[in-house]
Amino acid sequence: MATSAIGTSLVAVGSLHAADVPLAPPDKQPPDLKLPKPVKRKIGYAVVGLGQLAVEEVLPAFGSCESSKLVALVSGHADKAKQLAEVYDVPRGNIFNYDNYDEMASNREIDVVYNILPNSMHAEFTIRAFQAGKHVLCEKPMASNVAECEQMIAAAERAKRKLMIAYRLHYEPFNKKAIELCASEEVGPIKLITASNSQNVEAPNIRLSGELRGGPLGDVGIYCLNAARYLTQREPVEVFGYAHQPADDPRFREVPESVTFVLKFPGGAEAHCSCSFGAAESRFFRVEGKNGVVEMAGAFGYFGQELRLSNEDGSRRFKLKPVDHFAAEMDHFAECILRDKEPRTPGAEGLADMQIIAAIEESIRTGRSTKV
Ligand code: NDP
């Protein structure tokens, strides 16, 4: 029986006296200490091109990685690289530039080169990284054109190294859930997708340069295109594109302001997509299936996805734990290297988008729909 005498030294619970209950752990270790599991080996990354994406998103993301670590930087600006090397504890000897880039070959700490250069430089610096014996994670769009994509894939094969295109949405839970829903009876066969990805781009910006292969289609429209492919799990057979390039806005001397395109899939499903560099931020898709509708607000952003399913059972919003997209994709690639597996978004994924982009651009030129 429990007895108690508050204010005296005798407090007994069950058969145990309070004075017998140990307060501090006897060996000074918290009893519920959760030790992280040892990681076999972390994959070392060299980040190439220290611009907005690298500095604001990718470098901080290493802090959330389990299998990836930052070991080197490549930049045309030595002062910037030195400052970032101090912040991220990268040894001075692991700072490279575009001239001594190939010397990374003899640096054994570097397993992967993460290519975050302007689009027109993706092919050259990816191929040189393979020649230096490194694996490559390359930003989207994969390259300037289909021929370059094919050369990059061939270079990876020759070097026996892996190539992954940084389609971060394949590695985050909301888009993965949307893929699962679209394949289910709850949505049914997909009939129509509407997708849009727009933002205002101010000069100067690599996105406004024809020479650097900017333009809204490869930069933001590619998210709508890639989503249409991953949501349907199909490849379009025919496309139609239309571009708007205003003569009175100097930002759009070299690239269109906006591009609209339609993708026709086997079986009749269609995706209606639009993208712009002259409109307020808007990034969504809406999938209409025979049995239900999947909508995602903020679909293509770094965070803030809102996923909803509506069908005859009602409307449901999904609460999922968000992840850092860049940490998730870098760790996926690291795991592929450690376990010798094919990445979920290999070079072939980037090539497929580039072939469709080429067909959309042909349709824009000719004013006619184009077979893919
Ligand atoms: P920035 O213009 O901000 O950075 C590009 C960097 O490339 C520069 O800072 C510079 O780095 C280097 N560079 C080398 N040569 C040139 C050159 N001739 N002109 C300009 N820059 C040069 O671009 P972003 O970081 O926004 O984009 C880079 C890539 O990342 C693009 O391919 C883009 O599509 C992709 N991206 C992907 C996103 C995603 O969500 N997956 C989001 C944003 C961009 P340094 O000074 O160190 O040499």
Short mmCIF file of C-alpha atoms and ligand atoms in Angstrom, two decimals:
data_model
loop_
_atom_site.label_atom_id
_atom_site.label_comp_id
_atom_site.label_asym_id
_atom_site.label_seq_id
_atom_site.Cartn_x
_atom_site.Cartn_y
_atom_site.Cartn_z
CA MET A 1 0.00 0.00 0.00
CA ALA A 2 1.29 3.54 -0.81
CA THR A 3 2.10 5.76 2.18
CA SER A 4 3.10 9.39 2.15
CA ALA A 5 4.26 11.95 4.68
CA ILE A 6 4.67 15.26 2.90
CA GLY A 7 7.29 17.45 4.49
CA THR A 8 9.09 14.53 6.06
CA SER A 9 11.72 12.32 4.47
CA LEU A 10 9.33 9.39 4.18
CA VAL A 11 7.53 9.23 0.80
CA ALA A 12 6.89 5.73 -0.43
CA VAL A 13 5.31 4.78 -3.73
CA GLY A 14 4.36 1.12 -3.89
CA SER A 15 7.22 -0.57 -2.12
CA LEU A 16 9.83 2.05 -3.19
CA HIS A 17 10.91 4.92 -0.93
CA ALA A 18 11.41 8.29 -2.66
CA ALA A 19 14.90 8.52 -1.28
CA ASP A 20 15.71 5.35 -3.23
CA VAL A 21 14.67 6.80 -6.61
CA PRO A 22 17.90 7.79 -8.38
CA LEU A 23 17.70 11.34 -9.72
CA ALA A 24 20.92 11.81 -11.65
CA PRO A 25 21.88 8.82 -13.81
CA PRO A 26 24.61 6.99 -11.86
CA ASP A 27 27.04 6.88 -14.78
CA LYS A 28 26.21 10.49 -15.83
CA GLN A 29 24.58 9.33 -19.11
CA PRO A 30 20.99 10.27 -19.93
CA PRO A 31 19.12 6.93 -20.11
CA ASP A 32 17.28 7.81 -23.37
CA LEU A 33 20.29 9.18 -25.27
CA LYS A 34 19.68 8.51 -28.98
CA LEU A 35 22.98 7.94 -30.72
CA PRO A 36 23.00 8.43 -34.53
CA LYS A 37 23.92 5.31 -36.48
CA PRO A 38 27.45 5.38 -37.90
CA VAL A 39 27.46 6.28 -41.61
CA LYS A 40 29.64 3.95 -43.68
CA ARG A 41 31.22 6.75 -45.66
CA LYS A 42 30.03 10.18 -46.72
CA ILE A 43 30.26 11.08 -50.39
CA GLY A 44 32.38 14.20 -51.01
CA TYR A 45 30.89 16.94 -53.20
CA ALA A 46 32.59 19.72 -55.15
CA VAL A 47 30.08 22.50 -55.85
CA VAL A 48 30.72 24.31 -59.15
CA GLY A 49 29.39 27.84 -59.80
CA LEU A 50 28.79 29.79 -56.60
CA GLY A 51 25.73 31.77 -57.65
CA GLN A 52 22.32 32.21 -56.11
CA LEU A 53 21.24 28.58 -56.03
CA ALA A 54 24.57 27.30 -54.74
CA VAL A 55 25.01 29.93 -52.04
CA GLU A 56 21.43 30.27 -50.83
CA GLU A 57 20.20 26.68 -51.10
CA VAL A 58 22.79 24.00 -51.87
CA LEU A 59 25.65 24.90 -49.51
CA PRO A 60 23.35 25.27 -46.46
CA ALA A 61 21.62 21.98 -47.41
CA PHE A 62 24.76 19.96 -46.62
CA GLY A 63 23.88 20.61 -42.97
CA SER A 64 20.78 18.40 -43.41
CA CYS A 65 22.57 15.63 -45.34
CA GLU A 66 23.30 12.18 -43.95
CA SER A 67 25.45 10.68 -46.70
CA SER A 68 26.87 13.77 -48.43
CA LYS A 69 29.46 16.32 -47.40
CA LEU A 70 30.91 19.45 -48.98
CA VAL A 71 34.63 19.03 -49.67
CA ALA A 72 35.49 21.46 -52.50
CA LEU A 73 34.38 24.64 -54.28
CA VAL A 74 34.85 25.76 -57.89
CA SER A 75 34.43 29.40 -58.80
CA GLY A 76 35.66 32.12 -61.14
CA HIS A 77 35.77 34.48 -58.15
CA ALA A 78 38.56 33.55 -55.73
CA ASP A 79 37.51 35.98 -52.97
CA LYS A 80 33.96 34.68 -52.88
CA ALA A 81 35.19 31.08 -52.86
CA LYS A 82 37.65 31.79 -50.02
CA GLN A 83 34.95 33.41 -47.90
CA LEU A 84 32.55 30.49 -48.46
CA ALA A 85 35.35 27.99 -47.80
CA GLU A 86 35.86 29.58 -44.38
CA VAL A 87 32.16 29.45 -43.59
CA TYR A 88 31.85 25.80 -44.63
CA ASP A 89 35.25 24.61 -43.42
CA VAL A 90 36.52 23.69 -46.88
CA PRO A 91 40.35 23.49 -46.98
CA ARG A 92 42.03 26.25 -49.06
CA GLY A 93 43.66 23.55 -51.17
CA ASN A 94 40.21 22.36 -52.26
CA ILE A 95 39.25 25.63 -53.99
CA PHE A 96 39.41 25.36 -57.78
CA ASN A 97 38.59 27.65 -60.71
CA TYR A 98 37.55 27.00 -64.31
CA ASP A 99 41.18 26.85 -65.52
CA ASN A 100 42.54 24.34 -62.98
CA TYR A 101 39.19 22.48 -62.83
CA ASP A 102 40.68 19.31 -64.34
CA GLU A 103 43.16 19.06 -61.44
CA MET A 104 40.24 17.77 -59.35
CA ALA A 105 41.16 14.42 -60.93
CA SER A 106 43.94 13.94 -58.38
CA ASN A 107 41.81 14.97 -55.38
CA ARG A 108 40.51 11.77 -53.79
CA GLU A 109 38.17 13.57 -51.38
CA ILE A 110 35.94 14.62 -54.32
CA ASP A 111 33.52 11.92 -55.46
CA VAL A 112 30.84 14.11 -57.08
CA VAL A 113 30.87 17.35 -59.02
CA TYR A 114 27.59 19.28 -58.55
CA ASN A 115 27.29 21.44 -61.67
CA ILE A 116 25.34 24.64 -60.89
CA LEU A 117 26.67 26.72 -63.78
CA PRO A 118 24.58 28.59 -66.38
CA ASN A 119 22.76 26.16 -68.70
CA SER A 120 25.11 26.72 -71.65
CA MET A 121 28.05 25.48 -69.50
CA HIS A 122 26.42 22.29 -68.17
CA ALA A 123 27.69 20.02 -70.95
CA GLU A 124 31.33 21.16 -71.03
CA PHE A 125 31.86 21.07 -67.26
CA THR A 126 29.97 17.80 -66.84
CA ILE A 127 32.06 16.09 -69.52
CA ARG A 128 35.29 17.49 -68.02
CA ALA A 129 34.23 16.19 -64.59
CA PHE A 130 33.73 12.70 -66.03
CA GLN A 131 37.16 12.93 -67.66
CA ALA A 132 38.51 13.73 -64.18
CA GLY A 133 36.91 10.49 -62.95
CA LYS A 134 34.10 12.10 -60.93
CA HIS A 135 30.35 11.38 -60.74
CA VAL A 136 28.15 14.33 -61.73
CA LEU A 137 24.96 15.84 -60.34
CA CYS A 138 23.94 18.43 -62.95
CA GLU A 139 21.30 21.12 -62.59
CA LYS A 140 18.30 21.32 -64.85
CA PRO A 141 17.87 21.93 -67.75
CA MET A 142 20.46 19.26 -68.47
CA ALA A 143 22.13 21.18 -71.34
CA SER A 144 21.59 23.54 -74.26
CA ASN A 145 20.28 20.93 -76.67
CA VAL A 146 19.68 17.23 -77.34
CA ALA A 147 23.13 16.63 -78.86
CA GLU A 148 24.86 17.93 -75.71
CA CYS A 149 22.67 15.70 -73.50
CA GLU A 150 23.69 12.69 -75.58
CA GLN A 151 27.38 13.65 -75.31
CA MET A 152 27.06 13.92 -71.51
CA ILE A 153 25.46 10.47 -71.25
CA ALA A 154 28.14 8.99 -73.51
CA ALA A 155 30.89 10.63 -71.40
CA ALA A 156 29.42 9.10 -68.22
CA GLU A 157 29.38 5.67 -69.83
CA ARG A 158 32.97 5.99 -71.07
CA ALA A 159 34.15 7.07 -67.62
CA LYS A 160 32.00 4.42 -65.87
CA ARG A 161 30.64 7.14 -63.61
CA LYS A 162 27.07 8.11 -62.68
CA LEU A 163 25.11 11.07 -64.00
CA MET A 164 22.07 12.45 -62.20
CA ILE A 165 20.01 15.48 -63.18
CA ALA A 166 18.95 17.59 -60.20
CA TYR A 167 15.17 17.24 -60.48
CA ARG A 168 14.65 17.87 -56.77
CA LEU A 169 10.87 17.32 -56.83
CA HIS A 170 11.35 13.58 -57.43
CA TYR A 171 12.85 13.45 -53.93
CA GLU A 172 10.30 15.42 -51.88
CA PRO A 173 7.23 13.90 -50.23
CA PHE A 174 4.39 16.05 -51.64
CA ASN A 175 5.25 15.47 -55.30
CA LYS A 176 5.93 11.79 -54.54
CA LYS A 177 2.48 11.51 -52.92
CA ALA A 178 0.88 13.25 -55.94
CA ILE A 179 2.47 10.63 -58.22
CA GLU A 180 1.05 7.87 -56.03
CA LEU A 181 -2.44 9.45 -56.02
CA CYS A 182 -2.44 9.96 -59.78
CA ALA A 183 -1.69 6.26 -60.28
CA SER A 184 -4.55 5.22 -57.97
CA GLU A 185 -8.24 4.47 -58.53
CA GLU A 186 -9.02 7.51 -56.36
CA VAL A 187 -8.04 9.70 -59.31
CA GLY A 188 -8.41 7.22 -62.14
CA PRO A 189 -7.02 7.58 -65.61
CA ILE A 190 -5.72 11.13 -66.09
CA LYS A 191 -7.62 13.24 -68.59
CA LEU A 192 -6.20 16.73 -68.15
CA ILE A 193 -3.28 18.43 -66.43
CA THR A 194 -2.99 22.18 -66.03
CA ALA A 195 0.37 23.44 -64.79
CA SER A 196 1.99 26.85 -64.48
CA ASN A 197 5.34 28.14 -63.22
CA SER A 198 6.00 31.87 -63.38
CA GLN A 199 8.12 34.53 -61.76
CA ASN A 200 9.29 38.05 -62.48
CA VAL A 201 12.94 38.09 -63.59
CA GLU A 202 14.87 41.36 -63.46
CA ALA A 203 18.03 42.06 -65.47
CA PRO A 204 20.88 41.24 -65.18
CA ASN A 205 20.19 37.53 -64.89
CA ILE A 206 21.54 34.43 -66.66
CA ARG A 207 17.87 33.58 -67.38
CA LEU A 208 17.58 36.52 -69.82
CA SER A 209 20.67 35.60 -71.89
CA GLY A 210 20.33 33.74 -75.17
CA GLU A 211 24.05 32.93 -75.17
CA LEU A 212 23.83 31.29 -71.71
CA ARG A 213 20.74 29.40 -72.93
CA GLY A 214 18.27 31.18 -70.67
CA GLY A 215 14.56 31.55 -71.32
CA PRO A 216 11.46 30.52 -69.37
CA LEU A 217 10.89 27.16 -71.06
CA GLY A 218 14.12 25.48 -69.86
CA ASP A 219 14.20 27.35 -66.57
CA VAL A 220 10.66 27.21 -65.15
CA GLY A 221 8.52 25.60 -67.87
CA ILE A 222 10.60 22.44 -67.49
CA TYR A 223 8.97 21.88 -64.06
CA CYS A 224 5.50 21.76 -65.69
CA LEU A 225 6.82 19.49 -68.44
CA ASN A 226 8.61 17.15 -66.04
CA ALA A 227 5.56 17.07 -63.71
CA ALA A 228 3.26 16.18 -66.61
CA ARG A 229 5.58 13.24 -67.32
CA TYR A 230 5.94 12.04 -63.72
CA LEU A 231 2.26 12.47 -62.92
CA THR A 232 1.09 10.53 -65.99
CA GLN A 233 4.12 8.18 -65.97
CA ARG A 234 3.92 8.54 -69.75
CA GLU A 235 5.76 10.23 -72.58
CA PRO A 236 4.00 12.79 -74.79
CA VAL A 237 3.68 11.93 -78.48
CA GLU A 238 2.82 15.38 -79.83
CA VAL A 239 3.30 18.97 -78.66
CA PHE A 240 2.17 22.47 -79.58
CA GLY A 241 3.92 25.61 -78.36
CA TYR A 242 3.40 29.35 -78.46
CA ALA A 243 5.84 32.03 -77.26
CA HIS A 244 5.40 35.72 -76.46
CA GLN A 245 8.42 38.00 -76.87
CA PRO A 246 7.38 41.65 -76.35
CA ALA A 247 9.37 44.09 -78.52
CA ASP A 248 8.92 46.93 -76.02
CA ASP A 249 10.55 45.22 -73.00
CA PRO A 250 14.38 45.25 -73.18
CA ARG A 251 14.59 42.25 -70.79
CA PHE A 252 13.24 40.05 -73.55
CA ARG A 253 15.61 41.00 -76.39
CA GLU A 254 17.04 37.47 -76.47
CA VAL A 255 14.50 35.15 -74.83
CA PRO A 256 10.70 35.02 -74.76
CA GLU A 257 8.82 36.45 -71.80
CA SER A 258 6.40 33.55 -71.68
CA VAL A 259 5.80 30.19 -73.33
CA THR A 260 2.60 28.18 -73.42
CA PHE A 261 2.55 24.56 -74.54
CA VAL A 262 0.27 21.57 -74.84
CA LEU A 263 1.48 17.97 -74.49
CA LYS A 264 -0.63 15.15 -75.93
CA PHE A 265 -0.15 11.75 -74.30
CA PRO A 266 -1.03 8.32 -75.71
CA GLY A 267 -4.63 7.51 -74.78
CA GLY A 268 -5.71 11.14 -75.12
CA ALA A 269 -4.58 12.79 -71.87
CA GLU A 270 -3.39 16.36 -72.34
CA ALA A 271 -1.22 18.70 -70.30
CA HIS A 272 -1.73 22.46 -70.73
CA CYS A 273 1.33 24.26 -69.41
CA SER A 274 2.51 27.84 -69.17
CA CYS A 275 5.55 29.65 -67.83
CA SER A 276 6.63 33.26 -67.67
CA PHE A 277 9.47 35.54 -66.59
CA GLY A 278 7.13 38.54 -66.48
CA ALA A 279 4.38 37.41 -64.09
CA ALA A 280 4.03 37.22 -60.31
CA GLU A 281 5.14 33.99 -58.64
CA SER A 282 2.70 31.20 -59.35
CA ARG A 283 3.61 27.52 -59.25
CA PHE A 284 0.82 24.98 -59.33
CA PHE A 285 -0.57 21.93 -61.05
CA ARG A 286 -4.04 20.48 -61.22
CA VAL A 287 -4.70 16.93 -62.43
CA GLU A 288 -8.19 15.94 -63.51
CA GLY A 289 -8.76 12.21 -63.59
CA LYS A 290 -11.88 10.18 -64.33
CA ASN A 291 -12.57 9.71 -60.59
CA GLY A 292 -10.87 12.59 -58.83
CA VAL A 293 -8.82 15.77 -58.92
CA VAL A 294 -5.33 16.33 -57.46
CA GLU A 295 -4.21 19.90 -56.92
CA MET A 296 -0.92 21.20 -55.64
CA ALA A 297 -0.40 24.85 -54.76
CA GLY A 298 3.27 25.88 -54.50
CA ALA A 299 4.04 22.68 -56.42
CA PHE A 300 7.47 23.67 -57.75
CA GLY A 301 8.84 25.83 -54.89
CA TYR A 302 11.60 24.93 -52.44
CA PHE A 303 8.93 24.57 -49.73
CA GLY A 304 5.25 25.34 -49.11
CA GLN A 305 3.61 22.58 -51.15
CA GLU A 306 -0.12 22.16 -50.46
CA LEU A 307 -1.59 18.95 -51.83
CA ARG A 308 -5.31 18.27 -52.08
CA LEU A 309 -7.36 15.36 -53.42
CA SER A 310 -11.03 15.84 -54.25
CA ASN A 311 -13.41 13.12 -55.38
CA GLU A 312 -16.86 11.76 -54.55
CA ASP A 313 -15.62 10.88 -51.04
CA GLY A 314 -14.94 14.57 -50.32
CA SER A 315 -11.85 16.76 -50.25
CA ARG A 316 -8.66 15.90 -48.37
CA ARG A 317 -5.54 17.97 -47.70
CA PHE A 318 -2.38 15.96 -47.05
CA LYS A 319 -0.19 16.78 -44.08
CA LEU A 320 3.28 15.46 -44.84
CA LYS A 321 6.63 16.24 -43.24
CA PRO A 322 8.55 18.52 -45.62
CA VAL A 323 12.21 17.86 -46.37
CA ASP A 324 15.08 19.97 -47.67
CA HIS A 325 14.84 19.19 -51.41
CA PHE A 326 18.54 19.69 -52.05
CA ALA A 327 19.67 17.54 -49.12
CA ALA A 328 17.24 14.82 -50.23
CA GLU A 329 18.50 14.76 -53.81
CA MET A 330 22.19 14.90 -52.81
CA ASP A 331 21.72 12.04 -50.34
CA HIS A 332 19.84 10.01 -52.95
CA PHE A 333 22.77 10.37 -55.34
CA ALA A 334 25.26 9.57 -52.57
CA GLU A 335 23.35 6.39 -51.74
CA CYS A 336 23.29 5.43 -55.44
CA ILE A 337 27.09 5.78 -55.53
CA LEU A 338 27.61 3.90 -52.27
CA ARG A 339 25.30 1.04 -53.35
CA ASP A 340 26.06 1.19 -57.09
CA LYS A 341 22.46 1.92 -58.09
CA GLU A 342 20.95 3.94 -60.94
CA PRO A 343 19.66 7.34 -59.73
CA ARG A 344 15.94 8.00 -60.01
CA THR A 345 16.60 10.94 -62.39
CA PRO A 346 19.54 9.83 -64.56
CA GLY A 347 20.81 11.56 -67.70
CA ALA A 348 18.03 9.87 -69.71
CA GLU A 349 15.45 11.87 -67.71
CA GLY A 350 17.12 15.16 -68.65
CA LEU A 351 17.48 14.03 -72.27
CA ALA A 352 13.75 13.16 -72.46
CA ASP A 353 12.80 16.67 -71.31
CA MET A 354 15.28 18.22 -73.74
CA GLN A 355 13.82 16.23 -76.67
CA ILE A 356 10.35 17.54 -75.80
CA ILE A 357 11.68 21.10 -75.35
CA ALA A 358 13.24 20.83 -78.83
CA ALA A 359 9.86 19.73 -80.24
CA ILE A 360 8.06 22.62 -78.46
CA GLU A 361 10.63 25.07 -79.87
CA GLU A 362 10.12 23.65 -83.35
CA SER A 363 6.36 24.05 -82.95
CA ILE A 364 6.88 27.68 -81.85
CA ARG A 365 9.01 28.27 -84.98
CA THR A 366 6.65 26.58 -87.44
CA GLY A 367 3.32 27.42 -85.82
CA ARG A 368 2.32 23.77 -86.20
CA SER A 369 2.05 20.90 -83.72
CA THR A 370 5.15 18.66 -83.65
CA LYS A 371 5.48 14.92 -83.10
CA VAL A 372 7.98 14.00 -80.38
P1 NDP B 1 23.46 32.46 -60.94
O1 NDP B 1 23.60 33.40 -62.08
O2 NDP B 1 23.03 33.03 -59.64
O3 NDP B 1 24.83 31.66 -60.70
C1 NDP B 1 25.56 31.09 -61.74
C2 NDP B 1 27.03 31.03 -61.33
O4 NDP B 1 27.73 30.39 -62.39
C3 NDP B 1 27.69 32.38 -61.15
O5 NDP B 1 27.54 32.93 -59.87
C4 NDP B 1 29.13 32.06 -61.43
O6 NDP B 1 29.72 31.50 -60.27
C5 NDP B 1 29.07 30.92 -62.45
N1 NDP B 1 29.38 31.37 -63.82
C6 NDP B 1 30.42 30.92 -64.56
N2 NDP B 1 30.45 31.52 -65.76
C7 NDP B 1 29.41 32.37 -65.79
C8 NDP B 1 28.93 33.26 -66.76
N3 NDP B 1 29.49 33.39 -67.99
N4 NDP B 1 27.86 34.02 -66.46
C9 NDP B 1 27.25 33.89 -65.27
N5 NDP B 1 27.65 33.04 -64.31
C10 NDP B 1 28.73 32.28 -64.55
O7 NDP B 1 22.45 31.32 -61.40
P2 NDP B 1 21.58 30.32 -60.51
O8 NDP B 1 22.37 29.89 -59.35
O9 NDP B 1 20.25 30.88 -60.28
O10 NDP B 1 21.39 29.09 -61.55
C11 NDP B 1 22.45 28.22 -61.88
C12 NDP B 1 21.89 26.90 -62.43
O11 NDP B 1 21.04 26.30 -61.46
C13 NDP B 1 21.05 27.02 -63.68
O12 NDP B 1 21.28 25.91 -64.51
C14 NDP B 1 19.61 26.97 -63.17
O13 NDP B 1 18.70 26.43 -64.13
C15 NDP B 1 19.76 26.03 -61.99
N6 NDP B 1 18.75 26.29 -60.96
C16 NDP B 1 18.04 25.24 -60.45
C17 NDP B 1 17.13 25.43 -59.45
C18 NDP B 1 16.43 24.27 -58.85
O14 NDP B 1 15.49 24.46 -58.08
N7 NDP B 1 16.85 23.04 -59.13
C19 NDP B 1 16.82 26.77 -58.93
C20 NDP B 1 17.67 27.79 -59.48
C21 NDP B 1 18.58 27.56 -60.47
P3 NDP B 1 31.23 31.88 -59.84
O15 NDP B 1 31.23 33.34 -59.62
O16 NDP B 1 31.40 31.11 -58.59
O17 NDP B 1 32.11 31.43 -60.95
#
